[in-house]
Amino acid sequence: MRLPPGSSVRDFASVLDAWRTIVGAAWVFTSDEDLDPYRDAYSPYFGEKEERIASAAVAPATVQEVQAVVRVANRHKIAIYTISTGKNLTYGGSAPAFSGSVVLDLKRMNRILDVSEGNASALVEPGVSYFDLYRHIRERNLKLWIDCPDPGWGSPLGNSLDHGAGYTSVPYRDHFDAHCGMEVVLADGDILRTGMGALPNSETWQQFKYGMGPSVDGLFAQSNFGIVTKMGFWLMPQPEAALVLNARAFHHDDGPRFIDTLIGLIYADLITSQTQIISPILHGPADAELGALVHAWDAGRAAGLDAYAARKGMPFWTAPFVLYGPEAVIRAKAAHITQEFSRIPGAVVGEDAFFKFPLTDEQVVTVIDKARIGIPSLAFFASRRAPDVPPLEGHIDFSPVVPMNGAKILEAMNLCTKTCQELGLMPLGGMPLFYHTRTACLIYAIPVGRDAAANKTARDGFSRLIEIAAARGWGEYRIHPGFMDQGARLYNFNDNALLRFHERLKDAVDPNGILSAGRYGIWPKHLRGAAR
Amino acid sequence: MKGIDIAIVGLTALVMTATVAAATPAAATPSVSWKLFPDRPAEAQVTAGKADFMNSCAICHAAGADRPGTTSLQFKYGGRVPALLEQRTDLTVAAVKYFIRHGIAMMPSFRKTELSDAQVEAIANYLARKP
């Protein structure tokens, strides 16, 4: 039997027995065979002693069972680590941040409690996936869209609590921003509801975020102050139509102006979908010639890359986006957007697709830009750097938040890309993405897998990258548990006043330190010294 | 420009779909045969294993350039065995069960809270069936 840190065989056996009484023996897992699937498949420490491993797992099916399980853990001071669908790959998957924690697996809590077409909202449990919610809506022909991140097997609740993001319109694609109301089980088993959920008989829990008094919802995201067991979301009303467009410019030096034009259209609310800067030259598969050119940082870089792009007939910069609304409105928007880009010599805006909704089943399957049409998939995992390169086994994402300005975005992209090259990393991506409304985020998917030496290179490189970025004021928006301590320490204004405040909160609401120790650098008092 | 257009469309976020499409010969990826969420298969008689496969596995292992299980197996085997699991004749019950519970390449493992032992057994028997 594996043991949580600090627990005796006798004490832990009694805890397991108590949990079996609560959830049923079939839902308490202790064998190596049953716990192996709780390993982080994308751990940068896979197979090494630093890999975070669960000592057991317990899977309640109801809120009452969660409360009872937590009360037992609190009484015996057993570290538990909460997961929802457990598919937060790249950010820890279903493994704990503190090795030896018992995983509190909420996948069985998979009820869609409410979907309101009239108010365009949903209330879900942690184990509901994006696929589940999409299916629920489509089966009932509701005129609603979901917003999903790259993989559809994740949990809207869990993704939101990790500050995940998607691809449709503002305000739905910032998933925490799109939430409205939550239910939380605290470390002592008590339970609260936020916003209008605190008012019995309220019919506006999923419509009005604030209720009365301080808004505490943010305390439960990227943290370990409670266990969220229900969460409400605003859903996007199904638009009449969507126009899938792609802006293109053809020269290296068009970059700042191209990006600033895009940013202007975002700030003007003319482009409301997620968009990103993709350079087929800098981000696409490279032959030997292009590979050499992108590694050359001398004075001839721009001219060399431009000549290559011209010879191949490739645009240098592209930006895909989607317009939503009545056809006449989005056609008018497209005309204005085209005019704005036409100020850059040679730049064009092309129409890739046009859809009227609802889609047919055939369209759902064949549409290419699924995420921006609100269709969940797992297409991301088919990504490859080049046709002759195998798919990534796994990855950890370096993802600094940078200012919304063309010159600064390119400065960040150049520095990060050059640093990756110098560190011997071969990331997938590296594009500036506009998930959030007022910042860009660069995402470099750094490969990890089962090769310990390659994983060490990835870890060392990742650690160096976040230090270099932080020195320029570019912080991570989200991070793998293996780097949460380092990431939290980089947000260090006034001697880490923010982290120290988090620790004061932790000590107040979870004095025994049982909930998700180490998550985002927040450790309970008895582990704080060791963690530092 | 057609090829470039496709490449650009395919590069959504980090999704280099076009790269995948280019790497996967058209002949090796038959036209779409399953719906994205095939809850209600057209066949009148469907085994539990086939239903579980369609609900839990087809999103990766059906046909199409955006199905990572299929494209990954196409890359791995280069057509020596079918990229579509349902067309394989060499799969064993034990092997399928192992891959579901332990994962392989980018495919993570699946816990008992996601797929029960009975569901894993049914999927394995379905994929290991001989035509």
XYZ file of C-alpha atoms in Angstrom:
663
model
C 0.000 0.000 0.000
C 1.308 3.430 -0.931
C 1.197 5.998 1.866
C 0.614 9.750 1.849
C 3.510 11.698 3.408
C 3.406 11.630 7.190
C 0.731 8.946 7.398
C 1.067 5.577 9.115
C -0.140 2.313 7.601
C -2.696 1.897 10.380
C -4.045 5.433 10.143
C -4.238 5.440 6.361
C -5.968 2.058 6.373
C -8.660 3.490 8.618
C -9.007 6.496 6.290
C -9.424 4.215 3.289
C -12.045 2.184 5.127
C -13.955 5.351 5.985
C -13.848 6.487 2.366
C -15.023 3.055 1.166
C -18.023 3.413 3.426
C -18.773 6.822 1.913
C -18.249 6.233 -1.820
C -18.291 2.444 -2.082
C -15.289 0.129 -2.194
C -15.198 0.187 -5.989
C -14.334 3.885 -6.000
C -11.318 3.869 -3.699
C -8.183 2.970 -5.612
C -4.979 1.793 -3.975
C -3.376 -0.790 -6.259
C -0.533 0.081 -8.600
C -2.665 -1.158 -11.482
C -5.504 1.219 -10.637
C -3.238 4.160 -9.806
C -1.031 3.946 -12.881
C -3.610 5.831 -15.007
C -3.353 8.713 -12.521
C 0.229 9.417 -13.638
C 0.772 12.607 -15.596
C 1.191 11.256 -19.124
C 2.990 14.474 -20.087
C 5.172 14.731 -17.005
C 8.590 16.239 -17.733
C 9.801 13.961 -14.908
C 8.166 10.769 -16.224
C 9.826 7.732 -14.667
C 12.178 9.798 -12.496
C 12.111 10.151 -8.738
C 10.738 13.689 -8.993
C 7.628 12.514 -10.855
C 4.501 13.350 -8.858
C 2.695 10.130 -7.950
C -0.635 9.585 -6.176
C -0.747 7.388 -3.072
C -4.413 6.548 -3.675
C -7.489 7.921 -5.382
C -11.054 8.370 -4.178
C -13.948 9.160 -6.507
C -17.139 10.545 -4.944
C -20.281 10.866 -7.053
C -22.131 13.590 -5.146
C -21.434 16.806 -3.286
C -22.436 15.136 -0.041
C -19.849 12.431 -0.668
C -17.214 15.087 -1.378
C -18.022 16.746 1.936
C -17.798 13.464 3.814
C -14.525 12.470 2.116
C -12.996 15.861 2.913
C -14.074 15.697 6.554
C -12.262 12.383 6.930
C -9.149 13.783 5.227
C -9.214 16.864 7.431
C -9.604 14.838 10.605
C -6.623 12.662 9.675
C -4.621 15.450 7.962
C -4.369 13.537 4.695
C -3.240 15.541 1.629
C -5.801 15.325 -1.172
C -5.477 16.745 -4.691
C -8.583 17.528 -6.730
C -9.028 16.775 -10.431
C -12.133 17.135 -12.556
C -11.896 15.147 -15.805
C -8.162 14.670 -15.194
C -7.263 15.657 -18.734
C -5.437 18.888 -17.941
C -2.475 17.526 -19.860
C 0.490 19.878 -20.162
C -0.553 21.245 -16.758
C -0.340 18.093 -14.661
C -3.055 15.795 -15.993
C -4.531 13.659 -13.236
C -1.418 13.594 -11.020
C -1.015 15.610 -7.843
C 1.302 18.619 -7.519
C 2.545 17.213 -4.188
C 3.709 13.648 -4.607
C 1.929 11.219 -2.314
C -1.326 13.169 -2.193
C -4.535 11.211 -2.610
C -6.258 12.230 -5.841
C -9.839 13.343 -5.289
C -11.206 12.294 -8.676
C -14.443 14.141 -9.502
C -14.972 12.543 -12.920
C -18.050 10.651 -11.639
C -19.728 13.975 -10.874
C -20.749 14.349 -14.482
C -24.211 15.878 -14.406
C -25.243 18.791 -16.575
C -27.568 20.372 -14.043
C -29.085 23.068 -16.187
C -28.826 24.580 -19.642
C -30.954 27.651 -20.219
C -31.485 28.561 -23.842
C -33.339 31.729 -22.905
C -30.604 33.029 -20.645
C -27.741 31.374 -22.560
C -26.166 29.721 -19.533
C -25.242 26.338 -18.086
C -24.602 24.834 -14.664
C -22.315 21.813 -14.594
C -20.444 19.482 -12.289
C -16.650 18.962 -12.455
C -16.719 15.693 -14.403
C -18.673 17.116 -17.344
C -16.477 17.425 -20.437
C -16.739 19.845 -23.348
C -17.815 16.865 -25.457
C -20.629 16.126 -22.961
C -21.894 19.694 -22.963
C -21.701 19.959 -26.753
C -23.585 16.667 -27.131
C -26.241 17.781 -24.650
C -26.856 21.007 -26.557
C -26.808 19.446 -30.016
C -29.114 16.572 -29.088
C -31.699 19.092 -27.939
C -31.190 21.441 -30.897
C -30.588 24.336 -28.518
C -29.461 27.567 -30.137
C -26.342 27.767 -28.007
C -22.617 27.361 -28.514
C -19.939 26.248 -26.135
C -16.423 27.658 -26.175
C -13.791 24.963 -25.928
C -10.004 24.865 -25.609
C -7.909 22.749 -27.978
C -8.825 19.378 -26.432
C -12.532 18.713 -25.945
C -12.130 16.032 -23.266
C -11.368 18.609 -20.595
C -13.811 19.984 -18.069
C -15.387 23.424 -18.491
C -15.168 23.758 -14.724
C -11.580 22.567 -14.446
C -10.349 24.479 -17.467
C -11.939 27.650 -16.176
C -10.312 27.183 -12.762
C -6.924 26.831 -14.460
C -7.536 30.021 -16.482
C -7.901 28.143 -19.741
C -9.157 29.815 -22.890
C -10.762 29.022 -26.217
C -11.539 30.350 -29.646
C -15.000 31.840 -30.117
C -16.155 35.310 -29.209
C -15.503 37.647 -26.333
C -16.546 37.197 -23.498
C -16.952 33.424 -23.776
C -13.419 32.364 -24.664
C -11.795 33.542 -21.435
C -13.264 30.648 -19.530
C -12.955 32.021 -16.025
C -14.350 35.347 -17.202
C -17.305 33.451 -18.689
C -18.199 31.700 -15.436
C -21.089 32.867 -13.314
C -21.490 31.406 -9.865
C -19.885 28.432 -8.143
C -20.428 26.008 -5.294
C -17.406 25.227 -3.142
C -16.654 22.608 -0.502
C -14.149 23.899 2.039
C -11.422 22.008 3.851
C -13.620 21.377 6.887
C -16.442 20.002 4.737
C -18.526 23.175 4.911
C -20.104 24.327 1.652
C -20.763 27.768 0.140
C -22.210 29.210 -3.035
C -20.924 32.424 -4.583
C -22.791 35.310 -6.187
C -26.559 34.921 -6.322
C -26.149 31.304 -5.245
C -25.826 32.601 -1.710
C -29.429 33.821 -1.843
C -31.842 30.913 -1.388
C -34.533 30.826 -4.070
C -32.531 33.090 -6.382
C -33.270 32.454 -10.045
C -30.255 34.480 -11.225
C -27.275 32.420 -10.016
C -26.040 32.003 -13.595
C -26.939 35.546 -14.661
C -25.515 37.928 -12.017
C -21.948 37.349 -10.896
C -21.613 39.503 -7.836
C -24.445 38.929 -5.337
C -23.525 40.997 -2.312
C -20.195 41.637 -0.658
C -16.682 40.747 -1.828
C -16.446 38.637 -4.963
C -14.438 35.612 -3.854
C -14.699 33.439 -6.971
C -11.165 34.270 -8.096
C -9.776 32.751 -4.905
C -10.721 29.286 -6.116
C -8.916 29.484 -9.487
C -5.225 28.472 -9.759
C -5.313 27.846 -6.025
C -6.103 25.353 -3.291
C -8.571 27.095 -1.012
C -11.604 24.931 -1.764
C -13.105 22.253 -4.010
C -15.469 23.604 -6.655
C -18.366 21.180 -7.097
C -20.663 23.219 -9.355
C -19.996 26.067 -11.718
C -22.158 28.215 -13.946
C -21.185 29.532 -17.374
C -22.458 32.015 -19.870
C -22.878 30.379 -23.268
C -22.753 32.089 -26.638
C -26.119 32.382 -28.387
C -25.879 30.626 -31.737
C -25.199 33.278 -34.378
C -27.083 33.402 -37.650
C -23.881 32.963 -39.643
C -20.095 32.912 -39.470
C -17.497 34.121 -41.946
C -14.075 32.472 -41.684
C -11.431 34.930 -42.854
C -7.684 35.087 -43.110
C -5.589 38.240 -43.326
C -2.211 38.035 -45.074
C 0.784 40.283 -45.553
C 3.820 39.375 -47.599
C 6.957 40.977 -46.186
C 8.987 40.537 -43.031
C 8.880 44.240 -42.221
C 5.071 44.321 -42.508
C 4.998 42.546 -39.143
C 4.479 45.419 -36.676
C 1.904 47.163 -38.863
C 0.072 43.919 -39.624
C -0.191 43.097 -35.940
C -1.179 46.625 -34.952
C -3.915 46.618 -37.607
C -5.251 43.398 -36.144
C -5.062 44.805 -32.609
C -6.953 47.921 -33.687
C -9.737 45.771 -35.072
C -9.841 43.721 -31.859
C -10.067 46.831 -29.687
C -12.805 48.167 -31.975
C -14.816 44.965 -31.346
C -14.795 44.236 -35.078
C -12.802 41.029 -34.611
C -14.229 39.263 -31.565
C -13.087 35.683 -32.200
C -9.735 34.396 -31.041
C -7.051 35.146 -33.589
C -3.309 34.714 -33.794
C -0.305 35.674 -35.827
C 0.938 32.769 -37.886
C 3.916 33.109 -40.130
C 4.194 30.255 -42.636
C 7.843 31.287 -42.879
C 8.680 31.437 -39.171
C 6.204 28.907 -37.778
C 5.587 26.434 -40.571
C 7.522 23.324 -41.539
C 10.976 24.289 -42.770
C 13.102 22.702 -45.466
C 16.892 22.844 -45.051
C 17.171 26.281 -46.664
C 14.442 27.845 -44.561
C 15.777 26.103 -41.461
C 19.099 27.859 -41.951
C 17.416 31.202 -42.613
C 15.315 31.156 -39.441
C 18.430 30.403 -37.397
C 20.301 33.391 -38.894
C 19.943 36.518 -36.773
C 22.338 38.731 -38.703
C 21.579 41.907 -40.663
C 20.528 39.910 -43.700
C 17.778 37.975 -41.885
C 14.774 39.940 -43.172
C 16.014 40.064 -46.767
C 16.827 36.361 -46.798
C 13.448 35.353 -45.398
C 11.612 37.743 -47.738
C 13.391 36.323 -50.754
C 12.478 32.805 -49.702
C 8.806 33.735 -49.167
C 8.625 35.499 -52.530
C 10.218 32.590 -54.364
C 7.786 30.122 -52.769
C 4.783 32.427 -53.185
C 4.080 32.301 -49.459
C 2.670 35.094 -47.300
C 4.947 36.136 -44.451
C 2.204 36.903 -41.933
C -1.292 35.520 -41.610
C -4.078 35.883 -39.071
C -7.157 33.601 -39.100
C -10.345 34.852 -37.476
C -14.097 34.409 -37.664
C -16.898 36.976 -37.746
C -20.221 36.022 -36.129
C -23.665 37.496 -36.690
C -26.295 38.182 -39.326
C -24.852 37.730 -42.809
C -25.340 41.330 -43.868
C -23.613 42.584 -40.725
C -20.577 40.336 -40.973
C -20.209 40.976 -44.713
C -20.107 44.699 -43.915
C -17.582 44.097 -41.149
C -15.458 42.028 -43.522
C -15.444 44.863 -46.055
C -14.201 47.303 -43.428
C -11.582 44.879 -42.135
C -10.345 44.289 -45.689
C -10.052 48.025 -46.185
C -8.022 48.384 -42.984
C -5.541 45.681 -44.005
C -5.306 47.078 -47.543
C -3.356 50.035 -46.128
C -0.419 47.618 -45.937
C 0.933 47.278 -49.501
C -0.033 43.899 -50.917
C -1.983 42.744 -47.854
C -5.256 40.905 -48.466
C -8.095 39.321 -46.529
C -9.318 36.029 -47.929
C -12.585 34.205 -47.237
C -11.978 30.591 -46.264
C -15.531 29.559 -45.430
C -19.038 30.799 -44.736
C -21.557 28.978 -42.560
C -25.214 29.339 -41.717
C -26.338 27.732 -38.473
C -27.246 25.194 -37.328
C -24.695 23.029 -39.106
C -25.596 19.642 -40.532
C -23.923 16.570 -39.047
C -21.718 16.388 -42.143
C -20.631 19.993 -41.674
C -19.832 19.369 -38.014
C -17.430 16.628 -39.063
C -15.854 18.382 -42.011
C -15.505 21.982 -40.819
C -11.804 22.708 -40.507
C -11.687 25.544 -38.006
C -13.782 23.657 -35.439
C -12.684 25.523 -32.333
C -13.755 28.938 -33.662
C -17.139 27.424 -34.583
C -17.582 26.089 -31.049
C -17.062 22.409 -31.932
C -14.882 20.394 -29.535
C -12.298 18.008 -30.958
C -8.903 16.487 -30.194
C -7.346 17.750 -33.402
C -4.548 19.487 -31.539
C -2.964 16.140 -30.762
C -2.505 15.548 -34.481
C -0.063 18.475 -34.538
C 3.394 17.959 -35.929
C 6.293 20.282 -36.602
C 6.770 18.876 -40.067
C 5.499 16.000 -42.201
C 8.566 13.860 -41.492
C 8.581 14.498 -37.740
C 6.560 12.245 -35.406
C 3.763 13.703 -33.278
C 4.774 14.994 -29.867
C 4.535 12.407 -27.079
C 3.723 15.232 -24.709
C 4.597 18.848 -24.107
C 4.889 21.559 -21.507
C 3.952 25.018 -22.667
C 6.058 28.122 -22.239
C 3.401 30.818 -22.493
C 4.392 34.367 -21.569
C 1.823 37.170 -21.523
C 3.097 40.143 -23.536
C 1.784 43.649 -24.233
C -0.730 44.210 -27.017
C 1.582 46.033 -29.401
C 3.059 44.916 -32.712
C 6.653 45.921 -32.047
C 6.630 44.493 -28.529
C 4.986 41.239 -29.597
C 7.649 40.754 -32.279
C 10.410 41.663 -29.826
C 9.100 38.969 -27.474
C 8.676 36.441 -30.271
C 12.192 37.021 -31.582
C 13.792 36.823 -28.143
C 11.900 33.692 -27.129
C 12.459 31.946 -30.462
C 16.167 32.789 -30.464
C 16.466 31.594 -26.868
C 14.759 28.306 -27.754
C 17.251 27.840 -30.568
C 20.206 28.588 -28.269
C 18.875 26.163 -25.638
C 18.473 23.396 -28.200
C 14.700 23.258 -27.799
C 12.499 22.450 -30.762
C 9.065 23.682 -29.708
C 5.869 23.430 -31.670
C 4.222 26.775 -32.232
C 5.748 29.984 -30.939
C 2.938 32.060 -32.362
C 1.431 35.122 -30.682
C -2.149 34.234 -29.773
C -4.940 36.583 -28.764
C -6.944 34.523 -26.288
C -7.417 37.420 -23.932
C -8.803 40.794 -24.891
C -5.971 43.081 -23.806
C -2.808 40.997 -24.064
C -1.136 38.580 -26.418
C 0.228 35.234 -25.281
C 3.082 33.422 -26.983
C 2.809 29.661 -26.712
C 5.785 27.389 -27.284
C 4.883 23.702 -26.833
C 8.134 22.169 -25.637
C 8.264 18.414 -26.285
C 8.534 15.995 -23.375
C 8.183 12.235 -23.399
C 9.770 9.076 -22.086
C 13.426 10.001 -22.757
C 14.911 11.219 -19.469
C 17.794 13.080 -21.083
C 15.500 14.901 -23.489
C 13.142 15.690 -20.624
C 16.006 17.228 -18.659
C 16.879 19.429 -21.622
C 13.223 20.473 -21.831
C 13.008 21.185 -18.092
C 16.219 23.169 -17.954
C 15.242 25.107 -21.052
C 11.752 25.813 -19.769
C 13.098 27.049 -16.461
C 15.553 29.346 -18.223
C 12.868 30.644 -20.596
C 10.484 31.712 -17.832
C 13.338 33.496 -16.053
C 14.357 35.368 -19.206
C 10.758 36.292 -19.972
C 10.031 37.415 -16.426
C 13.096 39.668 -16.495
C 11.383 41.466 -19.383
C 8.062 41.606 -17.552
C 6.443 38.746 -19.464
C 4.890 36.284 -16.987
C 3.344 32.860 -17.504
C -0.456 32.740 -17.593
C -0.497 29.078 -16.521
C 2.163 26.521 -15.747
C 2.929 22.819 -15.215
C 3.075 21.742 -11.540
C 6.781 21.024 -11.887
C 7.352 24.766 -12.291
C 4.601 26.253 -10.127
C 7.000 27.222 -7.340
C 9.369 28.940 -9.726
C 6.503 30.593 -11.572
C 4.922 31.916 -8.379
C 8.275 33.225 -7.111
C 8.695 35.285 -10.290
C 5.578 37.287 -9.430
C 7.653 38.784 -6.642
C 6.725 42.446 -6.209
C 7.561 43.573 -2.671
C 9.262 40.404 -1.566
C 6.555 38.105 -2.918
C 3.788 39.986 -1.131
C 1.147 38.316 -3.306
C 2.350 34.791 -2.539
C 2.665 35.682 1.143
C -0.953 36.843 1.085
C -1.996 33.584 -0.563
C -0.220 31.720 2.227
C -2.055 33.744 4.885
C -5.325 32.822 3.200
C -4.264 29.196 3.011
C -3.490 29.069 6.714
C -6.873 30.630 7.511
C -9.158 28.497 5.324
C -7.223 25.211 5.315
C -5.260 25.160 8.582
C -4.432 21.456 8.280
C -3.170 22.009 4.747
C -5.060 19.106 3.191
C -6.201 20.668 -0.101
C -4.067 20.410 -3.248
C -0.768 21.283 -1.586
C 1.677 23.068 -3.846
C -0.834 24.152 -6.453
C 0.440 27.369 -8.038
C 3.163 27.610 -5.407
C 0.786 27.772 -2.447
C 1.931 25.371 0.261
C 0.444 24.709 3.668
C 2.486 25.926 6.612
C 3.916 22.512 7.529
C 5.341 22.019 4.014
C 6.356 25.580 3.241
C 9.972 25.343 4.360
C 10.613 22.175 2.396
C 9.030 23.635 -0.714
C 11.170 26.721 -0.586
C -1.785 29.493 -53.643
C -4.193 26.655 -52.929
C -1.651 24.711 -50.902
C -0.764 27.784 -48.927
C -4.405 28.551 -48.256
C -4.875 25.107 -46.810
C -1.738 25.413 -44.717
C -2.886 28.700 -43.269
C -6.329 27.422 -42.428
C -4.842 24.382 -40.828
C -2.597 26.346 -38.528
C -5.217 27.129 -35.937
C -3.565 27.841 -32.630
C -0.917 25.173 -32.368
C -2.889 22.839 -34.566
C -0.867 22.215 -37.654
C -3.652 20.346 -39.324
C -2.352 21.088 -42.764
C 0.979 19.549 -41.883
C -0.827 16.447 -40.788
C -2.972 16.418 -43.875
C 0.070 16.749 -46.075
C 1.782 13.913 -44.239
C -1.157 11.559 -44.485
C -1.737 10.208 -47.973
C -5.334 10.642 -49.025
C -5.631 6.988 -49.893
C -4.728 6.006 -46.343
C -7.460 8.088 -44.731
C -10.812 7.041 -46.144
C -13.605 9.559 -46.257
C -15.366 10.282 -43.014
C -17.367 7.289 -41.915
C -18.426 8.271 -38.399
C -20.170 11.286 -37.092
C -18.208 13.406 -34.639
C -20.425 12.264 -31.793
C -21.888 9.007 -32.986
C -24.222 8.341 -30.094
C -26.779 6.679 -32.252
C -25.047 4.458 -34.766
C -26.980 3.749 -37.903
C -26.657 0.000 -37.583
C -29.660 -1.671 -35.989
C -27.529 -4.065 -34.028
C -24.522 -2.633 -32.339
C -22.438 -4.294 -29.720
C -21.588 -2.580 -26.472
C -17.956 -2.598 -27.536
C -18.668 -0.821 -30.784
C -20.841 1.757 -29.021
C -18.131 2.399 -26.425
C -15.517 2.636 -29.146
C -17.591 5.147 -31.050
C -18.330 7.219 -27.977
C -14.903 7.185 -26.386
C -12.332 6.335 -29.043
C -13.622 7.451 -32.451
C -12.839 11.104 -31.791
C -9.162 10.087 -32.107
C -9.361 6.839 -34.023
C -11.945 7.430 -36.756
C -10.943 8.553 -40.234
C -9.776 12.077 -40.897
C -6.734 14.297 -40.772
C -7.902 15.775 -37.471
C -8.062 12.388 -35.719
C -4.714 12.149 -33.925
C -4.837 8.433 -33.179
C -5.323 7.632 -36.838
C -2.728 10.097 -38.130
C -0.232 8.953 -35.512
C -0.659 5.287 -36.458
C -0.395 6.200 -40.136
C 2.917 7.912 -39.408
C 4.139 5.068 -37.209
C 3.373 2.220 -39.569
C 3.448 3.982 -42.911
C 0.528 1.927 -44.183
C 2.010 -1.479 -43.270
C -1.073 -1.995 -41.115
C -4.307 0.017 -41.395
C -4.216 3.326 -39.547
C -7.848 2.795 -38.570
C -8.078 0.511 -35.538
C -11.369 -0.932 -36.725
C -9.659 -2.225 -39.850
C -6.853 -3.951 -37.958
C -6.847 -7.742 -37.804
C -3.777 -8.118 -35.597
C -5.035 -6.583 -32.349
C -5.407 -8.719 -29.241
C -7.708 -8.148 -26.289
C -4.753 -7.896 -23.930
C -2.930 -5.333 -26.069
C -5.946 -3.053 -26.425
C -6.649 -3.216 -22.688
C -3.028 -2.380 -21.946
C -2.997 0.682 -24.193
C -6.261 2.011 -22.740
C -5.029 1.728 -19.163
C -1.409 2.773 -19.801
C -1.520 5.053 -22.830
C 0.942 5.154 -25.707
C 2.737 8.054 -27.398
C 0.530 11.144 -26.932
C -2.469 9.052 -25.867
C -2.868 9.248 -22.089
C -4.126 6.425 -19.928
C -7.810 6.182 -19.048
C -8.895 5.759 -15.434
C -11.675 3.529 -14.141
C -13.740 6.642 -13.504
C -13.577 7.336 -17.254
C -13.945 3.832 -18.644
C -15.012 0.930 -16.451
C -13.322 -2.449 -16.638
C -16.426 -3.737 -18.422
C -16.216 -0.979 -21.021
C -12.499 -1.572 -21.569
C -13.172 -5.291 -21.969
C -15.959 -4.589 -24.472
C -13.826 -2.189 -26.538
C -10.921 -4.631 -26.534
C -13.127 -7.494 -27.665
C -14.649 -5.334 -30.388
C -11.272 -4.276 -31.784
C -9.794 -7.750 -31.478
C -12.681 -9.383 -33.316
C -11.766 -11.132 -36.519
C -13.791 -10.345 -39.621
